[in-house]
Amino acid sequence: MADAGGAAAGRGRGRRPGDMVLGSRPAHSTRLPPRPRPERTAPAAEHPRAERTVPWLRVAAAYAWRLILVGAAVYGVFTVLGRFQLIAVAVFVALVVTSVLRPFADLLNRVLPRPLCVAAVLVLSLLVLAALLAFVGEAVAGEWGRLTNELTGGIHRIEQWLQRSPFRIGPGRLSALQNQFMSYLSAHRASLVDSAVSGLGRLVELVTAGALALFTSVFFIHSGERLWRWARDQLPAGARPVWERAGQAAWRAFAGYTRGIIIVAATNAVLVGVALFVLRVPLALPLALLEFFAAFIPLVGSPIALAVATVVALAGRGPLTALAVIVLIVVIGQLEGHVLHPLVMSWAVRLHPLVVAVSVIAGSIVAGVIGAIVAVPFVSVVWAVLQALRHRPDTI
């Protein structure tokens, strides 16, 4: 026993501090780093389902609801303008007159007072318009007797032409068509009279709109910029620079389009008048004036006016002259589309012909002839404002 204890003690004395003895506890405790516990997953109902919409569909949806809002706003504007159509037409005509006569008033203002300049340009323009209408009326009155005889003979020539190949329409059929037309007039005489009376009412409205347009254009020409500054100052201070940029862009586009379309219409009228005079078509001057006013409806106005000239040429001069007028329609259309519009309308907003066509058709559906006239300048102004607001002020 003693020997065993001494041996154990001897072994204990000979052990170094770092040695481990089997079955004994270490001098200090060692702990392993804690294992990360797996997070408890929530039930499937608590997890929101990941959105799996394709990007292009999200972009299309974002643009779609914005376009719906814009369309609703435009529809509301046209609805309001439709209820106040007389005032809207008068203001539009006043803006057209202002865009044409304002540069002349500014030029005269260098030597004359502003009120006298406004009165001078308005009176001179009215005198020019009255002289033109008087000249056209005198031309129509002077040619009316000869025109009646030519139209009577022209209708007879058209009947003979329709009886030949390739139409082969017999005289009985033509007489039946004439009798049907007269029967229609007799049966609908009351409605035609009502339409004529309503037309007189529209004429009164037209005169009223003209007077209001003249009254409004006086203030626009005299102090249009002060009216604009007053309207701009009613807005919050932070919104005034944006509205100033938008207003300047809108007026530049509208004035440029108006002056450009007047130059194009005048050029078309001169070409048509010269061609009809050379072809000796009756009423050449009134038909040229009709071409001038019809050119304000882009793409469709000029062909309609020349179609009327074709009918007059067919009745007054025969099929060959009418064919020459048809060739004239094609030539003037090509000249207007490929030369006049790119050159003259370069300072205004350039719109694609498809946009112009859709705008004219949409405007005619909404407001008839007035909508067809207003649609293209309206779209031009909207596009110019959007382009101006997309750029910074220092890049305009």
mmCIF file of C-alpha atoms in Angstrom:
data_model
loop_
_atom_site.group_PDB
_atom_site.id
_atom_site.type_symbol
_atom_site.label_atom_id
_atom_site.label_comp_id
_atom_site.label_asym_id
_atom_site.label_seq_id
_atom_site.Cartn_x
_atom_site.Cartn_y
_atom_site.Cartn_z
ATOM 1 C CA MET A 1 0.000 0.000 0.000
ATOM 2 C CA ALA A 2 2.727 2.373 0.956
ATOM 3 C CA ASP A 3 4.679 1.489 -2.134
ATOM 4 C CA ALA A 4 1.638 2.059 -4.337
ATOM 5 C CA GLY A 5 0.898 5.408 -2.762
ATOM 6 C CA GLY A 6 4.501 6.454 -3.061
ATOM 7 C CA ALA A 7 4.575 5.476 -6.685
ATOM 8 C CA ALA A 8 1.410 7.429 -7.364
ATOM 9 C CA ALA A 9 2.844 10.420 -5.580
ATOM 10 C CA GLY A 10 6.064 10.021 -7.540
ATOM 11 C CA ARG A 11 4.082 10.030 -10.783
ATOM 12 C CA GLY A 12 2.150 13.081 -9.591
ATOM 13 C CA ARG A 13 5.315 14.950 -8.841
ATOM 14 C CA GLY A 14 6.832 14.114 -12.196
ATOM 15 C CA ARG A 15 3.749 15.356 -14.195
ATOM 16 C CA ARG A 16 4.006 18.649 -16.061
ATOM 17 C CA PRO A 17 1.253 21.268 -15.773
ATOM 18 C CA GLY A 18 0.093 20.883 -19.348
ATOM 19 C CA ASP A 19 -0.268 17.072 -19.239
ATOM 20 C CA MET A 20 -3.717 15.548 -19.184
ATOM 21 C CA VAL A 21 -4.640 12.605 -17.076
ATOM 22 C CA LEU A 22 -7.262 10.259 -18.336
ATOM 23 C CA GLY A 23 -10.443 10.713 -16.372
ATOM 24 C CA SER A 24 -9.485 14.022 -14.840
ATOM 25 C CA ARG A 25 -11.107 17.441 -15.558
ATOM 26 C CA PRO A 26 -9.119 20.029 -17.515
ATOM 27 C CA ALA A 27 -7.635 22.975 -15.719
ATOM 28 C CA HIS A 28 -9.963 25.407 -17.673
ATOM 29 C CA SER A 29 -13.211 24.871 -19.549
ATOM 30 C CA THR A 30 -13.430 25.163 -23.365
ATOM 31 C CA ARG A 31 -16.714 26.027 -25.108
ATOM 32 C CA LEU A 32 -17.500 25.553 -28.730
ATOM 33 C CA PRO A 33 -19.124 28.471 -30.584
ATOM 34 C CA PRO A 34 -22.916 28.221 -30.572
ATOM 35 C CA ARG A 35 -24.473 26.740 -33.603
ATOM 36 C CA PRO A 36 -26.858 29.064 -35.436
ATOM 37 C CA ARG A 37 -30.370 27.927 -34.960
ATOM 38 C CA PRO A 38 -32.432 27.633 -38.130
ATOM 39 C CA GLU A 39 -35.074 30.324 -38.336
ATOM 40 C CA ARG A 40 -38.570 29.154 -38.015
ATOM 41 C CA THR A 41 -40.393 29.525 -41.295
ATOM 42 C CA ALA A 42 -43.801 31.109 -41.163
ATOM 43 C CA PRO A 43 -46.745 29.220 -42.518
ATOM 44 C CA ALA A 44 -47.422 29.506 -46.217
ATOM 45 C CA ALA A 45 -50.372 31.772 -45.584
ATOM 46 C CA GLU A 46 -48.147 34.398 -43.821
ATOM 47 C CA HIS A 47 -45.691 34.759 -46.748
ATOM 48 C CA PRO A 48 -46.769 37.236 -49.446
ATOM 49 C CA ARG A 49 -46.670 35.697 -52.833
ATOM 50 C CA ALA A 50 -43.811 37.015 -54.960
ATOM 51 C CA GLU A 51 -44.894 39.241 -57.879
ATOM 52 C CA ARG A 52 -44.138 37.526 -61.134
ATOM 53 C CA THR A 53 -45.390 40.213 -63.626
ATOM 54 C CA VAL A 54 -43.165 40.738 -66.620
ATOM 55 C CA PRO A 55 -41.505 44.214 -66.752
ATOM 56 C CA TRP A 56 -43.008 45.299 -70.065
ATOM 57 C CA LEU A 57 -46.513 44.604 -68.761
ATOM 58 C CA ARG A 58 -45.904 46.774 -65.678
ATOM 59 C CA VAL A 59 -44.620 49.610 -67.884
ATOM 60 C CA ALA A 60 -47.586 49.247 -70.237
ATOM 61 C CA ALA A 61 -50.019 49.334 -67.302
ATOM 62 C CA ALA A 62 -48.337 52.467 -65.909
ATOM 63 C CA TYR A 63 -48.616 54.242 -69.235
ATOM 64 C CA ALA A 64 -52.166 52.939 -69.762
ATOM 65 C CA TRP A 65 -53.702 54.517 -66.680
ATOM 66 C CA ARG A 66 -51.859 57.783 -67.376
ATOM 67 C CA LEU A 67 -53.208 57.807 -70.937
ATOM 68 C CA ILE A 68 -56.689 57.109 -69.574
ATOM 69 C CA LEU A 69 -56.406 60.149 -67.300
ATOM 70 C CA VAL A 70 -55.142 62.316 -70.164
ATOM 71 C CA GLY A 71 -57.939 61.088 -72.425
ATOM 72 C CA ALA A 72 -60.533 61.818 -69.748
ATOM 73 C CA ALA A 73 -59.113 65.332 -69.292
ATOM 74 C CA VAL A 74 -59.135 66.017 -73.036
ATOM 75 C CA TYR A 75 -62.681 64.687 -73.323
ATOM 76 C CA GLY A 76 -63.754 66.945 -70.474
ATOM 77 C CA VAL A 77 -62.135 69.975 -72.111
ATOM 78 C CA PHE A 78 -63.854 69.289 -75.436
ATOM 79 C CA THR A 79 -67.165 68.711 -73.663
ATOM 80 C CA VAL A 80 -66.928 72.066 -71.909
ATOM 81 C CA LEU A 81 -65.874 73.783 -75.123
ATOM 82 C CA GLY A 82 -68.802 72.120 -76.898
ATOM 83 C CA ARG A 83 -71.228 73.655 -74.417
ATOM 84 C CA PHE A 84 -69.622 77.068 -75.014
ATOM 85 C CA GLN A 85 -68.863 76.545 -78.683
ATOM 86 C CA LEU A 86 -69.662 80.109 -79.707
ATOM 87 C CA ILE A 87 -67.205 81.592 -77.186
ATOM 88 C CA ALA A 88 -64.550 78.988 -77.987
ATOM 89 C CA VAL A 89 -64.772 79.698 -81.728
ATOM 90 C CA ALA A 90 -64.609 83.451 -81.115
ATOM 91 C CA VAL A 91 -61.502 83.128 -78.934
ATOM 92 C CA PHE A 92 -59.853 80.811 -81.463
ATOM 93 C CA VAL A 93 -60.500 83.259 -84.308
ATOM 94 C CA ALA A 94 -59.194 86.090 -82.123
ATOM 95 C CA LEU A 95 -55.983 84.154 -81.491
ATOM 96 C CA VAL A 96 -55.598 83.550 -85.237
ATOM 97 C CA VAL A 97 -56.109 87.262 -85.964
ATOM 98 C CA THR A 98 -53.661 88.183 -83.214
ATOM 99 C CA SER A 99 -50.961 85.836 -84.495
ATOM 100 C CA VAL A 100 -51.265 87.393 -87.979
ATOM 101 C CA LEU A 101 -51.688 91.095 -87.137
ATOM 102 C CA ARG A 102 -49.571 91.360 -83.989
ATOM 103 C CA PRO A 103 -46.231 91.645 -85.889
ATOM 104 C CA PHE A 104 -47.621 94.518 -88.003
ATOM 105 C CA ALA A 105 -48.877 96.297 -84.883
ATOM 106 C CA ASP A 106 -45.461 95.909 -83.241
ATOM 107 C CA LEU A 107 -43.835 97.317 -86.367
ATOM 108 C CA LEU A 108 -46.122 100.360 -86.442
ATOM 109 C CA ASN A 109 -45.628 100.859 -82.704
ATOM 110 C CA ARG A 110 -42.126 102.166 -83.400
ATOM 111 C CA VAL A 111 -43.575 105.382 -84.795
ATOM 112 C CA LEU A 112 -47.207 105.447 -83.570
ATOM 113 C CA PRO A 113 -48.949 104.988 -80.207
ATOM 114 C CA ARG A 114 -50.131 101.497 -79.385
ATOM 115 C CA PRO A 115 -53.919 102.145 -79.571
ATOM 116 C CA LEU A 116 -53.542 103.822 -82.958
ATOM 117 C CA CYS A 117 -51.476 100.873 -84.239
ATOM 118 C CA VAL A 118 -54.161 98.393 -83.189
ATOM 119 C CA ALA A 119 -56.916 100.432 -84.821
ATOM 120 C CA ALA A 120 -54.889 100.855 -88.024
ATOM 121 C CA VAL A 121 -54.092 97.160 -88.539
ATOM 122 C CA LEU A 122 -57.662 96.058 -87.763
ATOM 123 C CA VAL A 123 -59.301 98.646 -90.022
ATOM 124 C CA LEU A 124 -56.898 97.932 -92.897
ATOM 125 C CA SER A 125 -57.420 94.178 -92.601
ATOM 126 C CA LEU A 126 -61.215 94.608 -92.602
ATOM 127 C CA LEU A 127 -60.990 96.848 -95.666
ATOM 128 C CA VAL A 128 -58.854 94.288 -97.502
ATOM 129 C CA LEU A 129 -61.297 91.489 -96.618
ATOM 130 C CA ALA A 130 -64.313 93.562 -97.704
ATOM 131 C CA ALA A 131 -62.622 94.512 -100.986
ATOM 132 C CA LEU A 132 -61.814 90.868 -101.695
ATOM 133 C CA LEU A 133 -65.377 89.740 -101.016
ATOM 134 C CA ALA A 134 -66.767 92.587 -103.150
ATOM 135 C CA PHE A 135 -64.443 91.656 -105.987
ATOM 136 C CA VAL A 136 -65.519 88.006 -105.806
ATOM 137 C CA GLY A 137 -69.190 88.986 -105.670
ATOM 138 C CA GLU A 138 -68.798 91.233 -108.698
ATOM 139 C CA ALA A 139 -67.041 88.446 -110.588
ATOM 140 C CA VAL A 140 -69.835 85.998 -109.783
ATOM 141 C CA ALA A 141 -72.532 88.498 -110.749
ATOM 142 C CA GLY A 142 -70.782 89.291 -114.029
ATOM 143 C CA GLU A 143 -70.422 85.648 -114.984
ATOM 144 C CA TRP A 144 -73.775 84.461 -113.667
ATOM 145 C CA GLY A 145 -75.676 84.693 -116.964
ATOM 146 C CA ARG A 146 -72.919 83.047 -118.972
ATOM 147 C CA LEU A 147 -72.432 80.483 -116.215
ATOM 148 C CA THR A 148 -76.121 79.527 -116.259
ATOM 149 C CA ASN A 149 -76.020 78.874 -119.999
ATOM 150 C CA GLU A 150 -72.757 76.943 -119.721
ATOM 151 C CA LEU A 151 -74.081 74.825 -116.846
ATOM 152 C CA THR A 152 -77.251 74.051 -118.787
ATOM 153 C CA GLY A 153 -75.240 72.981 -121.815
ATOM 154 C CA GLY A 154 -72.772 71.189 -119.565
ATOM 155 C CA ILE A 155 -75.496 69.103 -117.966
ATOM 156 C CA HIS A 156 -76.702 68.152 -121.445
ATOM 157 C CA ARG A 157 -73.141 67.180 -122.409
ATOM 158 C CA ILE A 158 -72.797 65.098 -119.248
ATOM 159 C CA GLU A 159 -76.030 63.258 -120.135
ATOM 160 C CA GLN A 160 -74.706 62.510 -123.620
ATOM 161 C CA TRP A 161 -71.381 61.394 -122.155
ATOM 162 C CA LEU A 162 -73.100 59.002 -119.716
ATOM 163 C CA GLN A 163 -75.105 57.471 -122.578
ATOM 164 C CA ARG A 164 -71.930 56.404 -124.364
ATOM 165 C CA SER A 165 -69.433 53.691 -123.423
ATOM 166 C CA PRO A 166 -68.518 52.567 -120.796
ATOM 167 C CA PHE A 167 -71.537 53.756 -118.780
ATOM 168 C CA ARG A 168 -74.337 53.030 -121.277
ATOM 169 C CA ILE A 169 -77.004 54.821 -119.211
ATOM 170 C CA GLY A 170 -80.133 55.307 -121.277
ATOM 171 C CA PRO A 171 -82.075 58.569 -121.439
ATOM 172 C CA GLY A 172 -84.978 56.977 -119.603
ATOM 173 C CA ARG A 173 -82.785 56.153 -116.659
ATOM 174 C CA LEU A 174 -81.507 59.728 -116.474
ATOM 175 C CA SER A 175 -85.057 61.080 -116.629
ATOM 176 C CA ALA A 176 -86.081 58.661 -113.864
ATOM 177 C CA LEU A 177 -83.207 59.863 -111.678
ATOM 178 C CA GLN A 178 -84.213 63.481 -112.296
ATOM 179 C CA ASN A 179 -87.837 62.694 -111.404
ATOM 180 C CA GLN A 180 -86.747 60.897 -108.238
ATOM 181 C CA PHE A 181 -84.674 63.924 -107.223
ATOM 182 C CA MET A 182 -87.609 66.282 -107.771
ATOM 183 C CA SER A 183 -89.923 63.925 -105.876
ATOM 184 C CA TYR A 184 -87.481 63.887 -102.971
ATOM 185 C CA LEU A 185 -87.427 67.683 -102.896
ATOM 186 C CA SER A 186 -91.240 67.817 -102.928
ATOM 187 C CA ALA A 187 -91.591 65.204 -100.179
ATOM 188 C CA HIS A 188 -88.994 66.790 -97.894
ATOM 189 C CA ARG A 189 -89.884 70.405 -98.560
ATOM 190 C CA ALA A 190 -90.828 71.057 -94.942
ATOM 191 C CA SER A 191 -87.603 69.630 -93.575
ATOM 192 C CA LEU A 192 -85.611 71.594 -96.130
ATOM 193 C CA VAL A 193 -87.363 74.794 -95.067
ATOM 194 C CA ASP A 194 -86.609 73.988 -91.416
ATOM 195 C CA SER A 195 -82.978 73.414 -92.334
ATOM 196 C CA ALA A 196 -82.877 76.747 -94.133
ATOM 197 C CA VAL A 197 -84.391 78.505 -91.094
ATOM 198 C CA SER A 198 -81.885 76.825 -88.785
ATOM 199 C CA GLY A 199 -79.188 77.855 -91.230
ATOM 200 C CA LEU A 200 -80.271 81.457 -90.786
ATOM 201 C CA GLY A 201 -79.981 80.966 -87.045
ATOM 202 C CA ARG A 202 -76.473 79.616 -87.519
ATOM 203 C CA LEU A 203 -75.717 82.658 -89.648
ATOM 204 C CA VAL A 204 -76.754 84.927 -86.780
ATOM 205 C CA GLU A 205 -74.527 82.928 -84.436
ATOM 206 C CA LEU A 206 -71.682 83.248 -86.936
ATOM 207 C CA VAL A 207 -72.072 87.037 -87.058
ATOM 208 C CA THR A 208 -72.153 87.139 -83.252
ATOM 209 C CA ALA A 209 -69.002 85.027 -83.039
ATOM 210 C CA GLY A 210 -67.294 87.319 -85.557
ATOM 211 C CA ALA A 211 -68.153 90.412 -83.528
ATOM 212 C CA LEU A 212 -66.913 88.769 -80.330
ATOM 213 C CA ALA A 213 -63.726 87.651 -82.071
ATOM 214 C CA LEU A 214 -63.073 91.198 -83.313
ATOM 215 C CA PHE A 215 -63.692 92.617 -79.837
ATOM 216 C CA THR A 216 -61.377 90.041 -78.251
ATOM 217 C CA SER A 217 -58.618 90.464 -80.813
ATOM 218 C CA VAL A 218 -58.445 94.205 -79.983
ATOM 219 C CA PHE A 219 -57.328 93.390 -76.427
ATOM 220 C CA PHE A 220 -55.083 90.529 -77.506
ATOM 221 C CA ILE A 221 -53.203 92.701 -79.992
ATOM 222 C CA HIS A 222 -53.036 95.693 -77.676
ATOM 223 C CA SER A 223 -52.002 94.044 -74.407
ATOM 224 C CA GLY A 224 -51.953 90.290 -74.769
ATOM 225 C CA GLU A 225 -48.719 89.895 -72.793
ATOM 226 C CA ARG A 226 -50.193 91.824 -69.837
ATOM 227 C CA LEU A 227 -53.242 89.579 -69.840
ATOM 228 C CA TRP A 228 -50.953 86.544 -69.807
ATOM 229 C CA ARG A 229 -48.842 87.944 -66.932
ATOM 230 C CA TRP A 230 -51.990 88.647 -64.918
ATOM 231 C CA ALA A 231 -53.242 85.074 -65.431
ATOM 232 C CA ARG A 232 -49.792 83.666 -64.563
ATOM 233 C CA ASP A 233 -49.557 85.734 -61.360
ATOM 234 C CA GLN A 234 -52.744 84.118 -60.042
ATOM 235 C CA LEU A 235 -50.854 80.819 -59.755
ATOM 236 C CA PRO A 236 -48.586 79.784 -56.850
ATOM 237 C CA ALA A 237 -45.059 81.199 -57.042
ATOM 238 C CA GLY A 238 -43.472 77.772 -57.506
ATOM 239 C CA ALA A 239 -45.637 76.926 -60.515
ATOM 240 C CA ARG A 240 -45.120 80.202 -62.407
ATOM 241 C CA PRO A 241 -41.817 79.305 -64.183
ATOM 242 C CA VAL A 242 -43.292 76.062 -65.519
ATOM 243 C CA TRP A 243 -46.414 77.808 -66.780
ATOM 244 C CA GLU A 244 -44.275 80.545 -68.315
ATOM 245 C CA ARG A 245 -42.287 78.004 -70.325
ATOM 246 C CA ALA A 246 -45.450 76.164 -71.328
ATOM 247 C CA GLY A 247 -47.211 79.377 -72.390
ATOM 248 C CA GLN A 248 -44.284 80.599 -74.485
ATOM 249 C CA ALA A 249 -43.967 77.230 -76.233
ATOM 250 C CA ALA A 250 -47.723 77.084 -76.874
ATOM 251 C CA TRP A 251 -47.848 80.569 -78.396
ATOM 252 C CA ARG A 252 -44.782 79.958 -80.584
ATOM 253 C CA ALA A 253 -46.317 76.743 -81.923
ATOM 254 C CA PHE A 254 -49.750 78.265 -82.502
ATOM 255 C CA ALA A 255 -48.465 81.446 -84.146
ATOM 256 C CA GLY A 256 -46.014 79.518 -86.322
ATOM 257 C CA TYR A 257 -48.661 77.048 -87.446
ATOM 258 C CA THR A 258 -51.202 79.802 -88.191
ATOM 259 C CA ARG A 259 -48.802 81.900 -90.257
ATOM 260 C CA GLY A 260 -47.526 78.822 -92.045
ATOM 261 C CA ILE A 261 -50.968 77.499 -92.967
ATOM 262 C CA ILE A 262 -51.983 80.961 -94.248
ATOM 263 C CA ILE A 263 -48.940 81.051 -96.520
ATOM 264 C CA VAL A 264 -49.661 77.518 -97.760
ATOM 265 C CA ALA A 265 -53.348 78.331 -98.355
ATOM 266 C CA ALA A 266 -52.494 81.540 -100.234
ATOM 267 C CA THR A 267 -49.978 79.697 -102.414
ATOM 268 C CA ASN A 268 -52.513 76.984 -103.245
ATOM 269 C CA ALA A 269 -55.176 79.582 -104.033
ATOM 270 C CA VAL A 270 -52.876 81.464 -106.410
ATOM 271 C CA LEU A 271 -51.846 78.266 -108.213
ATOM 272 C CA VAL A 272 -55.450 77.074 -108.519
ATOM 273 C CA GLY A 273 -56.677 80.477 -109.678
ATOM 274 C CA VAL A 274 -54.006 80.761 -112.379
ATOM 275 C CA ALA A 275 -54.592 77.189 -113.589
ATOM 276 C CA LEU A 276 -58.386 77.577 -113.717
ATOM 277 C CA PHE A 277 -58.040 80.911 -115.518
ATOM 278 C CA VAL A 278 -55.729 79.329 -118.106
ATOM 279 C CA LEU A 279 -58.167 76.438 -118.558
ATOM 280 C CA ARG A 280 -61.027 78.987 -118.869
ATOM 281 C CA VAL A 281 -63.069 77.317 -116.144
ATOM 282 C CA PRO A 282 -66.069 79.409 -115.045
ATOM 283 C CA LEU A 283 -65.880 81.102 -111.633
ATOM 284 C CA ALA A 284 -62.107 80.770 -111.441
ATOM 285 C CA LEU A 285 -61.766 83.493 -108.775
ATOM 286 C CA PRO A 286 -64.485 82.193 -106.410
ATOM 287 C CA LEU A 287 -63.079 78.678 -106.747
ATOM 288 C CA ALA A 288 -59.600 80.000 -105.880
ATOM 289 C CA LEU A 289 -61.055 81.705 -102.794
ATOM 290 C CA LEU A 290 -62.772 78.428 -101.867
ATOM 291 C CA GLU A 291 -59.403 76.701 -102.176
ATOM 292 C CA PHE A 292 -57.862 79.279 -99.817
ATOM 293 C CA PHE A 293 -60.371 78.670 -97.025
ATOM 294 C CA ALA A 294 -60.474 74.900 -97.592
ATOM 295 C CA ALA A 295 -56.688 74.641 -97.170
ATOM 296 C CA PHE A 296 -57.135 75.388 -93.455
ATOM 297 C CA ILE A 297 -58.348 71.786 -93.113
ATOM 298 C CA PRO A 298 -55.125 69.827 -93.734
ATOM 299 C CA LEU A 299 -55.024 66.876 -96.138
ATOM 300 C CA VAL A 300 -58.753 66.876 -96.959
ATOM 301 C CA GLY A 301 -59.785 70.503 -97.465
ATOM 302 C CA SER A 302 -57.843 71.163 -100.651
ATOM 303 C CA PRO A 303 -59.011 67.979 -102.466
ATOM 304 C CA ILE A 304 -62.654 68.768 -101.602
ATOM 305 C CA ALA A 305 -62.365 72.306 -103.009
ATOM 306 C CA LEU A 306 -60.682 71.015 -106.163
ATOM 307 C CA ALA A 307 -63.397 68.368 -106.513
ATOM 308 C CA VAL A 308 -65.951 71.202 -106.650
ATOM 309 C CA ALA A 309 -63.777 72.869 -109.294
ATOM 310 C CA THR A 310 -63.745 69.599 -111.233
ATOM 311 C CA VAL A 311 -67.544 69.430 -111.264
ATOM 312 C CA VAL A 312 -67.745 73.045 -112.453
ATOM 313 C CA ALA A 313 -65.140 72.336 -115.148
ATOM 314 C CA LEU A 314 -67.019 69.224 -116.260
ATOM 315 C CA ALA A 315 -70.292 71.131 -116.547
ATOM 316 C CA GLY A 316 -68.804 74.250 -118.088
ATOM 317 C CA ARG A 317 -65.939 73.039 -120.266
ATOM 318 C CA GLY A 318 -66.313 69.304 -120.764
ATOM 319 C CA PRO A 319 -64.538 66.078 -119.760
ATOM 320 C CA LEU A 320 -61.071 67.059 -121.035
ATOM 321 C CA THR A 321 -60.957 70.202 -118.910
ATOM 322 C CA ALA A 322 -62.270 68.245 -115.934
ATOM 323 C CA LEU A 323 -59.482 65.692 -116.455
ATOM 324 C CA ALA A 324 -56.959 68.539 -116.503
ATOM 325 C CA VAL A 325 -58.359 69.784 -113.171
ATOM 326 C CA ILE A 326 -57.973 66.268 -111.716
ATOM 327 C CA VAL A 327 -54.324 66.308 -112.783
ATOM 328 C CA LEU A 328 -54.101 69.704 -111.085
ATOM 329 C CA ILE A 329 -55.405 68.138 -107.855
ATOM 330 C CA VAL A 330 -52.615 65.559 -107.899
ATOM 331 C CA VAL A 331 -49.897 68.114 -108.697
ATOM 332 C CA ILE A 332 -50.991 70.595 -106.021
ATOM 333 C CA GLY A 333 -51.324 67.806 -103.452
ATOM 334 C CA GLN A 334 -47.758 66.652 -104.125
ATOM 335 C CA LEU A 335 -46.484 70.233 -104.058
ATOM 336 C CA GLU A 336 -48.250 70.977 -100.797
ATOM 337 C CA GLY A 337 -47.135 67.775 -99.092
ATOM 338 C CA HIS A 338 -43.506 67.616 -100.237
ATOM 339 C CA VAL A 339 -42.486 71.259 -100.789
ATOM 340 C CA LEU A 340 -44.724 73.803 -99.081
ATOM 341 C CA HIS A 341 -45.278 72.097 -95.741
ATOM 342 C CA PRO A 342 -41.607 71.111 -95.145
ATOM 343 C CA LEU A 343 -40.361 74.590 -96.114
ATOM 344 C CA VAL A 344 -43.020 76.932 -94.795
ATOM 345 C CA MET A 345 -43.989 75.014 -91.640
ATOM 346 C CA SER A 346 -40.388 74.466 -90.486
ATOM 347 C CA TRP A 347 -40.703 76.944 -87.592
ATOM 348 C CA ALA A 348 -43.867 75.328 -86.307
ATOM 349 C CA VAL A 349 -44.248 71.914 -84.717
ATOM 350 C CA ARG A 350 -43.598 69.148 -87.225
ATOM 351 C CA LEU A 351 -46.212 66.415 -87.008
ATOM 352 C CA HIS A 352 -46.291 63.114 -88.839
ATOM 353 C CA PRO A 353 -48.929 62.944 -91.618
ATOM 354 C CA LEU A 354 -50.583 60.032 -89.826
ATOM 355 C CA VAL A 355 -50.991 62.184 -86.690
ATOM 356 C CA VAL A 356 -52.427 64.987 -88.816
ATOM 357 C CA ALA A 357 -54.921 62.663 -90.504
ATOM 358 C CA VAL A 358 -56.070 61.090 -87.236
ATOM 359 C CA SER A 359 -56.368 64.538 -85.626
ATOM 360 C CA VAL A 360 -58.498 65.886 -88.481
ATOM 361 C CA ILE A 361 -60.830 62.864 -88.426
ATOM 362 C CA ALA A 362 -61.145 62.916 -84.626
ATOM 363 C CA GLY A 363 -61.816 66.656 -84.616
ATOM 364 C CA SER A 364 -64.482 66.323 -87.300
ATOM 365 C CA ILE A 365 -66.183 63.555 -85.296
ATOM 366 C CA VAL A 366 -66.195 65.657 -82.131
ATOM 367 C CA ALA A 367 -67.120 69.088 -83.529
ATOM 368 C CA GLY A 368 -67.683 68.828 -87.280
ATOM 369 C CA VAL A 369 -65.935 71.294 -89.562
ATOM 370 C CA ILE A 370 -64.826 73.469 -86.646
ATOM 371 C CA GLY A 371 -63.222 70.474 -84.964
ATOM 372 C CA ALA A 372 -61.402 69.542 -88.175
ATOM 373 C CA ILE A 373 -59.956 73.077 -88.364
ATOM 374 C CA VAL A 374 -58.985 73.290 -84.687
ATOM 375 C CA ALA A 375 -57.654 69.737 -84.251
ATOM 376 C CA VAL A 376 -54.215 70.088 -85.871
ATOM 377 C CA PRO A 377 -53.201 73.379 -84.160
ATOM 378 C CA PHE A 378 -54.474 71.943 -80.875
ATOM 379 C CA VAL A 379 -52.316 68.842 -81.230
ATOM 380 C CA SER A 380 -49.363 71.003 -82.317
ATOM 381 C CA VAL A 381 -49.680 73.187 -79.224
ATOM 382 C CA VAL A 382 -49.972 70.184 -76.888
ATOM 383 C CA TRP A 383 -46.921 68.536 -78.433
ATOM 384 C CA ALA A 384 -44.888 71.758 -78.206
ATOM 385 C CA VAL A 385 -45.784 72.181 -74.527
ATOM 386 C CA LEU A 386 -44.792 68.589 -73.750
ATOM 387 C CA GLN A 387 -41.477 69.053 -75.545
ATOM 388 C CA ALA A 388 -40.800 72.285 -73.637
ATOM 389 C CA LEU A 389 -41.590 70.754 -70.246
ATOM 390 C CA ARG A 390 -39.355 67.750 -70.904
ATOM 391 C CA HIS A 391 -36.256 69.982 -71.158
ATOM 392 C CA ARG A 392 -34.607 72.075 -68.502
ATOM 393 C CA PRO A 393 -34.961 75.848 -68.687
ATOM 394 C CA ASP A 394 -31.309 76.316 -69.668
ATOM 395 C CA THR A 395 -31.655 73.947 -72.628
ATOM 396 C CA ILE A 396 -34.707 75.563 -74.201
#
